[in-house]
Amino acid sequence: MNVSGMVWAGTLVALTAVLLVDLFIIGRRPHEPSVRESSLWVSFYIGLALLFGAGLWITAGGNVAGQFYTGWLTEYSLSVDNLFVFVIIMARFGVPRKYQQKVLLVGIVLALVMRGGFIAAGAALLAQFSWVFYIFGAFLIYTAINLARQGEPEEDEFKENVLIRWSRKALPISRDYDGAKLTTHQAGRRLFTPMLVVMIAIGTTDLIFALDSIPAIFGITQEPYLVFTANVFALMGLRQLFFLVGGLLDRLVYLSYGLAVVLGFIGVKLVLEALADNNLPFLNDGEPIGWAPHIPIWLSLTVILGCLAVATAASLVKSARDRRRELVDVHR
């Protein structure tokens, strides 16, 4: 793709405007959104992504649009998986429901900044060193294996990282929240509120998830414009999605396994593409490996959709069976 500076600027302005509108709504009236409000916003953001992809189809062709849709779907699925950890963090720190919107929005802004940095770094590396595909592919396969082994995280499995533990010890932190404020006055002293620790937890979690999501999207497309927009659209509406499906996350017991298959598939795809374009002197004398295929984008989209659909359906079936079993046990 040959994306002009004007197109980049226009895209950034438009996406920033949408984010500012979201920020204004929260700043004006912090609240817990209803199911109807959340559904409308999630539908709006999904519609925007679909329209953006349609625009790419018209202006740049079906292959480019297919890369965007596949990348967006992959990143959106990983973002939904992030919600499991967000739910655990909110519960662990006892964040009041009406202030969770602000925490989520800050988390999304931090994720955008971090992913933007990783995208720039990843694009620069790939432009200079094609062997980085081997590293990305191996990392995704390793991540997929770990995800399949661990499953979805439980609240009692959440471990505070070094930065969170340091902030608890080194910073003067009040026991109670003061609305959504990061600081408060108590007995003539200015203290940080537990909200700051929550922000640190969300931010560091975003950093960890960015390490997975960026190699995954580069396994779909190497176009920086598509990588960036797919990530932004995947994060848009995540705040409302948190309130819409928060109660359903416990039922998606097999989602982590579906995502593990997706990440493993993309990792293998990256390695195969690296082999097909090989230039490492110690491998096949620096020549491309002929048997390694390039996996077409339509096949990638089919595999990803299929894995997520099977994982979701199997999760709902198992959850329904477990509920019926619990009801039977109660009535005995």
Coordinates of C-alpha atoms in Angstrom, one line a residue:
M1 CA 0.0 0.0 0.0
N2 CA 1.1 3.5 -0.7
V3 CA -0.6 5.5 2.0
S4 CA -0.1 9.3 1.7
G5 CA 0.6 11.6 4.6
M6 CA -2.8 13.2 4.1
V7 CA -4.6 9.8 4.5
W8 CA -2.6 9.1 7.6
A9 CA -3.4 12.5 9.0
G10 CA -7.1 12.3 8.2
T11 CA -7.3 8.8 9.7
L12 CA -5.6 10.0 12.9
V13 CA -7.8 13.0 13.2
A14 CA -11.0 11.0 12.7
L15 CA -10.1 8.3 15.2
T16 CA -8.9 10.9 17.7
A17 CA -12.2 12.7 17.4
V18 CA -14.1 9.5 18.1
L19 CA -11.9 8.9 21.2
L20 CA -12.5 12.4 22.4
V21 CA -16.2 12.1 22.1
D22 CA -16.0 8.9 24.2
L23 CA -13.8 10.7 26.8
F24 CA -16.3 13.6 26.9
I25 CA -19.2 11.3 27.7
I26 CA -17.4 9.7 30.6
G27 CA -16.0 13.0 31.9
R28 CA -19.4 14.6 31.8
R29 CA -21.3 11.8 33.6
P30 CA -19.4 8.8 35.1
H31 CA -21.9 5.9 35.3
E32 CA -22.4 2.3 34.7
P33 CA -23.8 2.0 31.1
S34 CA -27.0 0.0 30.6
V35 CA -27.2 -3.1 28.4
R36 CA -29.0 -1.0 25.8
E37 CA -26.4 1.8 25.8
S38 CA -23.5 -0.7 25.7
S39 CA -25.1 -2.6 22.8
L40 CA -25.6 0.5 20.8
W41 CA -22.0 1.7 21.3
V42 CA -20.6 -1.8 20.5
S43 CA -22.7 -2.0 17.4
F44 CA -21.6 1.5 16.4
Y45 CA -17.9 0.7 16.7
I46 CA -18.3 -2.7 14.9
G47 CA -20.2 -0.9 12.1
L48 CA -17.4 1.7 11.8
A49 CA -14.8 -1.1 11.4
L50 CA -17.0 -2.8 8.8
L51 CA -17.5 0.5 6.9
F52 CA -13.8 1.2 7.0
G53 CA -13.0 -2.2 5.6
A54 CA -15.6 -1.6 2.8
G55 CA -13.9 1.7 2.0
L56 CA -10.6 -0.2 1.7
W57 CA -12.2 -2.7 -0.6
I58 CA -13.4 0.1 -2.9
T59 CA -10.2 2.0 -2.9
A60 CA -7.5 -0.6 -2.6
G61 CA -9.1 -4.0 -3.5
G62 CA -10.4 -7.1 -1.8
N63 CA -7.0 -8.4 -0.7
V64 CA -6.2 -5.3 1.3
A65 CA -9.7 -5.3 2.8
G66 CA -9.4 -9.0 3.7
Q67 CA -6.1 -8.3 5.5
F68 CA -7.8 -5.5 7.5
Y69 CA -10.8 -7.7 8.4
T70 CA -8.7 -10.7 9.4
G71 CA -6.3 -8.5 11.4
W72 CA -9.2 -6.6 13.1
L73 CA -11.0 -9.9 14.0
T74 CA -7.8 -11.4 15.5
E75 CA -7.0 -8.2 17.5
Y76 CA -10.7 -7.9 18.6
S77 CA -10.7 -11.5 19.8
L78 CA -7.5 -10.9 21.8
S79 CA -9.0 -7.7 23.2
V80 CA -12.0 -9.7 24.4
D81 CA -9.6 -12.1 26.1
N82 CA -8.0 -9.0 27.8
L83 CA -11.4 -8.4 29.4
F84 CA -10.9 -11.5 31.6
V85 CA -7.9 -9.9 33.3
F86 CA -9.7 -6.5 33.4
V87 CA -12.6 -8.1 35.3
I88 CA -10.2 -9.7 37.7
I89 CA -8.3 -6.4 38.3
M90 CA -11.6 -4.5 38.9
A91 CA -12.8 -7.2 41.4
R92 CA -9.4 -7.5 43.1
F93 CA -9.2 -3.8 43.8
G94 CA -12.9 -3.3 44.5
V95 CA -13.4 -0.5 41.9
P96 CA -16.9 0.9 42.2
R97 CA -18.9 0.0 39.0
K98 CA -19.7 3.6 38.1
Y99 CA -16.0 4.5 38.0
Q100 CA -14.9 1.5 36.0
Q101 CA -15.6 3.3 32.8
K102 CA -12.8 5.8 33.5
V103 CA -10.4 3.1 34.3
L104 CA -11.2 1.2 31.1
L105 CA -10.8 4.3 29.0
V106 CA -7.4 5.2 30.5
G107 CA -6.4 1.5 29.9
I108 CA -7.5 1.7 26.3
V109 CA -5.6 5.0 25.7
L110 CA -2.5 3.4 27.3
A111 CA -3.0 0.4 25.1
L112 CA -3.2 2.6 22.0
V113 CA 0.0 4.4 22.9
M114 CA 1.9 1.2 23.7
R115 CA 0.7 -0.6 20.6
G116 CA 1.5 2.4 18.4
G117 CA 5.1 2.2 19.7
F118 CA 5.3 -1.5 19.1
I119 CA 3.9 -1.2 15.6
A120 CA 6.5 1.4 14.7
A121 CA 9.3 -0.7 16.1
G122 CA 8.0 -3.9 14.5
A123 CA 7.6 -2.2 11.1
A124 CA 11.1 -0.8 11.3
L125 CA 12.5 -4.2 12.2
L126 CA 10.7 -6.1 9.5
A127 CA 11.8 -3.5 6.9
Q128 CA 15.4 -4.1 7.8
F129 CA 15.5 -7.8 8.9
S130 CA 13.2 -10.3 7.4
W131 CA 14.5 -13.0 9.8
V132 CA 12.4 -11.2 12.5
F133 CA 9.5 -13.3 11.2
Y134 CA 11.2 -16.4 12.7
I135 CA 11.3 -14.7 16.1
F136 CA 7.7 -13.5 15.9
G137 CA 6.5 -16.9 14.8
A138 CA 8.3 -18.8 17.5
F139 CA 7.0 -16.3 20.1
L140 CA 3.4 -16.8 19.0
I141 CA 3.7 -20.6 19.1
Y142 CA 5.2 -20.4 22.6
T143 CA 2.4 -18.0 23.7
A144 CA -0.2 -20.4 22.2
I145 CA 1.2 -23.4 24.1
N146 CA 1.2 -21.4 27.4
L147 CA -2.3 -20.1 26.8
A148 CA -3.6 -23.6 26.1
R149 CA -1.9 -24.9 29.3
Q150 CA -3.1 -22.2 31.6
G151 CA -6.6 -21.5 30.3
E152 CA -8.5 -18.4 31.4
P153 CA -7.0 -16.7 34.5
E154 CA -8.9 -17.0 37.8
E155 CA -9.1 -14.2 40.4
D156 CA -7.0 -16.2 42.9
E157 CA -4.3 -16.7 40.2
F158 CA -3.8 -13.0 39.7
K159 CA -0.3 -12.0 40.9
E160 CA 0.6 -8.4 41.5
N161 CA 3.7 -7.5 39.4
V162 CA 6.8 -5.7 40.7
L163 CA 5.6 -2.3 39.8
I164 CA 2.3 -2.7 41.6
R165 CA 4.0 -4.0 44.7
W166 CA 6.5 -1.2 44.6
S167 CA 3.7 1.4 44.3
R168 CA 1.9 0.0 47.4
K169 CA 5.1 0.2 49.5
A170 CA 6.7 3.4 48.2
L171 CA 3.7 5.7 47.6
P172 CA 1.4 7.2 50.3
I173 CA -1.9 5.6 49.4
S174 CA -5.3 6.1 51.1
R175 CA -7.4 3.1 52.1
D176 CA -10.6 4.3 50.3
Y177 CA -11.4 5.7 46.8
D178 CA -12.4 9.3 46.3
G179 CA -14.6 9.0 43.3
A180 CA -12.5 8.5 40.2
K181 CA -9.7 10.8 41.5
L182 CA -6.1 9.7 41.6
T183 CA -5.3 11.8 44.7
T184 CA -7.2 12.9 47.8
H185 CA -6.7 15.0 50.9
Q186 CA -6.8 13.3 54.3
A187 CA -5.8 14.9 57.6
G188 CA -4.1 17.7 55.8
R189 CA -2.0 15.3 53.7
R190 CA -2.2 14.7 49.9
L191 CA -2.4 11.0 49.3
F192 CA -2.8 8.8 46.2
T193 CA -6.0 6.8 46.0
P194 CA -6.2 3.1 45.2
M195 CA -7.3 4.2 41.7
L196 CA -3.6 5.0 40.9
V197 CA -2.7 1.4 41.7
V198 CA -5.5 0.2 39.5
M199 CA -4.3 2.3 36.6
I200 CA -0.8 0.9 37.0
A201 CA -2.2 -2.7 37.0
I202 CA -4.2 -1.9 33.8
G203 CA -1.3 -0.2 32.1
T204 CA 1.2 -3.0 32.8
T205 CA -1.4 -5.6 31.7
D206 CA -1.8 -3.6 28.4
L207 CA 1.9 -3.8 27.9
I208 CA 2.0 -7.6 28.3
F209 CA -0.9 -8.1 25.9
A210 CA 0.7 -5.8 23.4
L211 CA 3.6 -8.2 23.2
D212 CA 1.2 -10.9 22.0
S213 CA -1.1 -8.8 19.7
I214 CA 1.5 -7.0 17.6
P215 CA 3.3 -10.2 16.4
A216 CA -0.1 -11.7 15.7
I217 CA -1.2 -8.8 13.5
F218 CA 2.1 -8.7 11.7
G219 CA 1.4 -12.4 10.9
I220 CA -1.7 -11.2 9.0
T221 CA -0.3 -8.1 7.2
Q222 CA 2.9 -6.2 7.2
E223 CA 1.3 -2.9 6.1
P224 CA 1.7 -0.4 9.0
Y225 CA -1.5 1.4 8.1
L226 CA -3.6 -1.8 8.3
V227 CA -1.8 -2.9 11.5
F228 CA -2.5 0.4 13.2
T229 CA -6.1 0.8 12.1
A230 CA -6.9 -2.9 12.9
N231 CA -5.6 -2.4 16.4
V232 CA -7.4 0.9 16.9
F233 CA -10.8 -0.4 15.8
A234 CA -10.3 -3.6 17.9
L235 CA -9.8 -1.4 21.0
M236 CA -12.8 0.9 20.2
G237 CA -15.9 -0.1 22.0
L238 CA -13.9 -2.4 24.4
R239 CA -15.1 -0.3 27.3
Q240 CA -18.8 -0.8 26.5
L241 CA -18.1 -4.4 25.6
F242 CA -16.8 -4.9 29.2
F243 CA -20.2 -4.0 30.6
L244 CA -22.1 -5.8 27.9
V245 CA -20.5 -9.2 28.2
G246 CA -18.9 -8.9 31.6
G247 CA -21.3 -11.4 33.0
L248 CA -20.9 -13.7 30.1
L249 CA -17.1 -14.0 30.2
D250 CA -17.3 -16.8 32.8
R251 CA -19.3 -18.9 30.3
L252 CA -16.6 -18.6 27.6
V253 CA -14.6 -21.4 29.2
Y254 CA -13.0 -22.5 25.9
L255 CA -12.1 -19.1 24.5
S256 CA -8.5 -19.3 25.6
Y257 CA -8.1 -22.6 23.7
G258 CA -9.6 -21.1 20.6
L259 CA -7.3 -18.2 20.8
A260 CA -4.4 -20.5 21.4
V261 CA -5.1 -22.3 18.1
V262 CA -5.4 -18.9 16.4
L263 CA -2.1 -17.7 17.7
G264 CA -0.4 -21.1 17.0
F265 CA -1.8 -20.9 13.4
I266 CA -0.5 -17.4 12.9
G267 CA 2.9 -18.4 14.4
V268 CA 3.2 -21.3 12.0
K269 CA 2.1 -19.0 9.1
L270 CA 4.9 -16.5 10.0
V271 CA 7.5 -19.3 10.1
L272 CA 6.4 -20.7 6.7
E273 CA 6.5 -17.2 5.2
A274 CA 9.9 -16.6 6.6
L275 CA 11.1 -20.0 5.1
A276 CA 9.6 -19.1 1.7
D277 CA 11.5 -15.8 1.7
N278 CA 14.5 -17.1 3.6
N279 CA 17.8 -15.2 3.3
L280 CA 19.6 -16.6 6.3
P281 CA 23.0 -17.8 5.1
F282 CA 23.1 -20.8 7.5
L283 CA 19.7 -22.1 6.3
N284 CA 19.5 -23.6 2.8
D285 CA 22.6 -21.6 1.8
G286 CA 20.6 -18.4 2.1
E287 CA 18.1 -19.4 -0.6
P288 CA 14.3 -19.5 -0.2
I289 CA 12.8 -22.8 0.7
G290 CA 10.6 -23.9 -2.1
W291 CA 8.2 -26.2 -0.3
A292 CA 7.2 -23.6 2.2
P293 CA 3.8 -22.1 1.1
H294 CA 2.4 -18.6 1.4
I295 CA -1.0 -19.0 3.2
P296 CA -3.6 -16.9 1.5
I297 CA -5.6 -14.3 3.4
W298 CA -8.9 -16.0 2.7
L299 CA -7.7 -19.2 4.4
S300 CA -6.4 -17.3 7.4
L301 CA -9.8 -15.6 7.8
T302 CA -11.6 -18.9 7.5
V303 CA -9.4 -20.6 10.1
I304 CA -9.7 -17.7 12.6
L305 CA -13.4 -17.4 12.2
G306 CA -13.8 -21.2 12.5
C307 CA -11.7 -21.5 15.6
L308 CA -13.5 -18.7 17.4
A309 CA -16.9 -19.9 16.4
V310 CA -16.2 -23.5 17.6
A311 CA -14.6 -22.2 20.8
T312 CA -17.6 -20.0 21.5
A313 CA -20.2 -22.6 20.7
A314 CA -18.5 -25.3 22.7
S315 CA -18.2 -22.9 25.7
L316 CA -21.9 -22.0 25.7
V317 CA -22.9 -25.7 25.4
K318 CA -20.6 -26.6 28.3
S319 CA -21.8 -23.7 30.4
A320 CA -25.5 -24.7 29.8
R321 CA -24.7 -28.3 30.8
D322 CA -23.0 -27.1 34.0
R323 CA -25.9 -24.9 34.9
R324 CA -28.4 -27.7 34.4
R325 CA -26.2 -30.0 36.5
E326 CA -26.0 -27.4 39.3
L327 CA -29.8 -27.0 39.3
V328 CA -30.3 -30.8 39.5
D329 CA -27.9 -30.9 42.5
V330 CA -29.7 -28.1 44.2
H331 CA -33.1 -29.8 43.9
R332 CA -31.8 -33.1 45.3

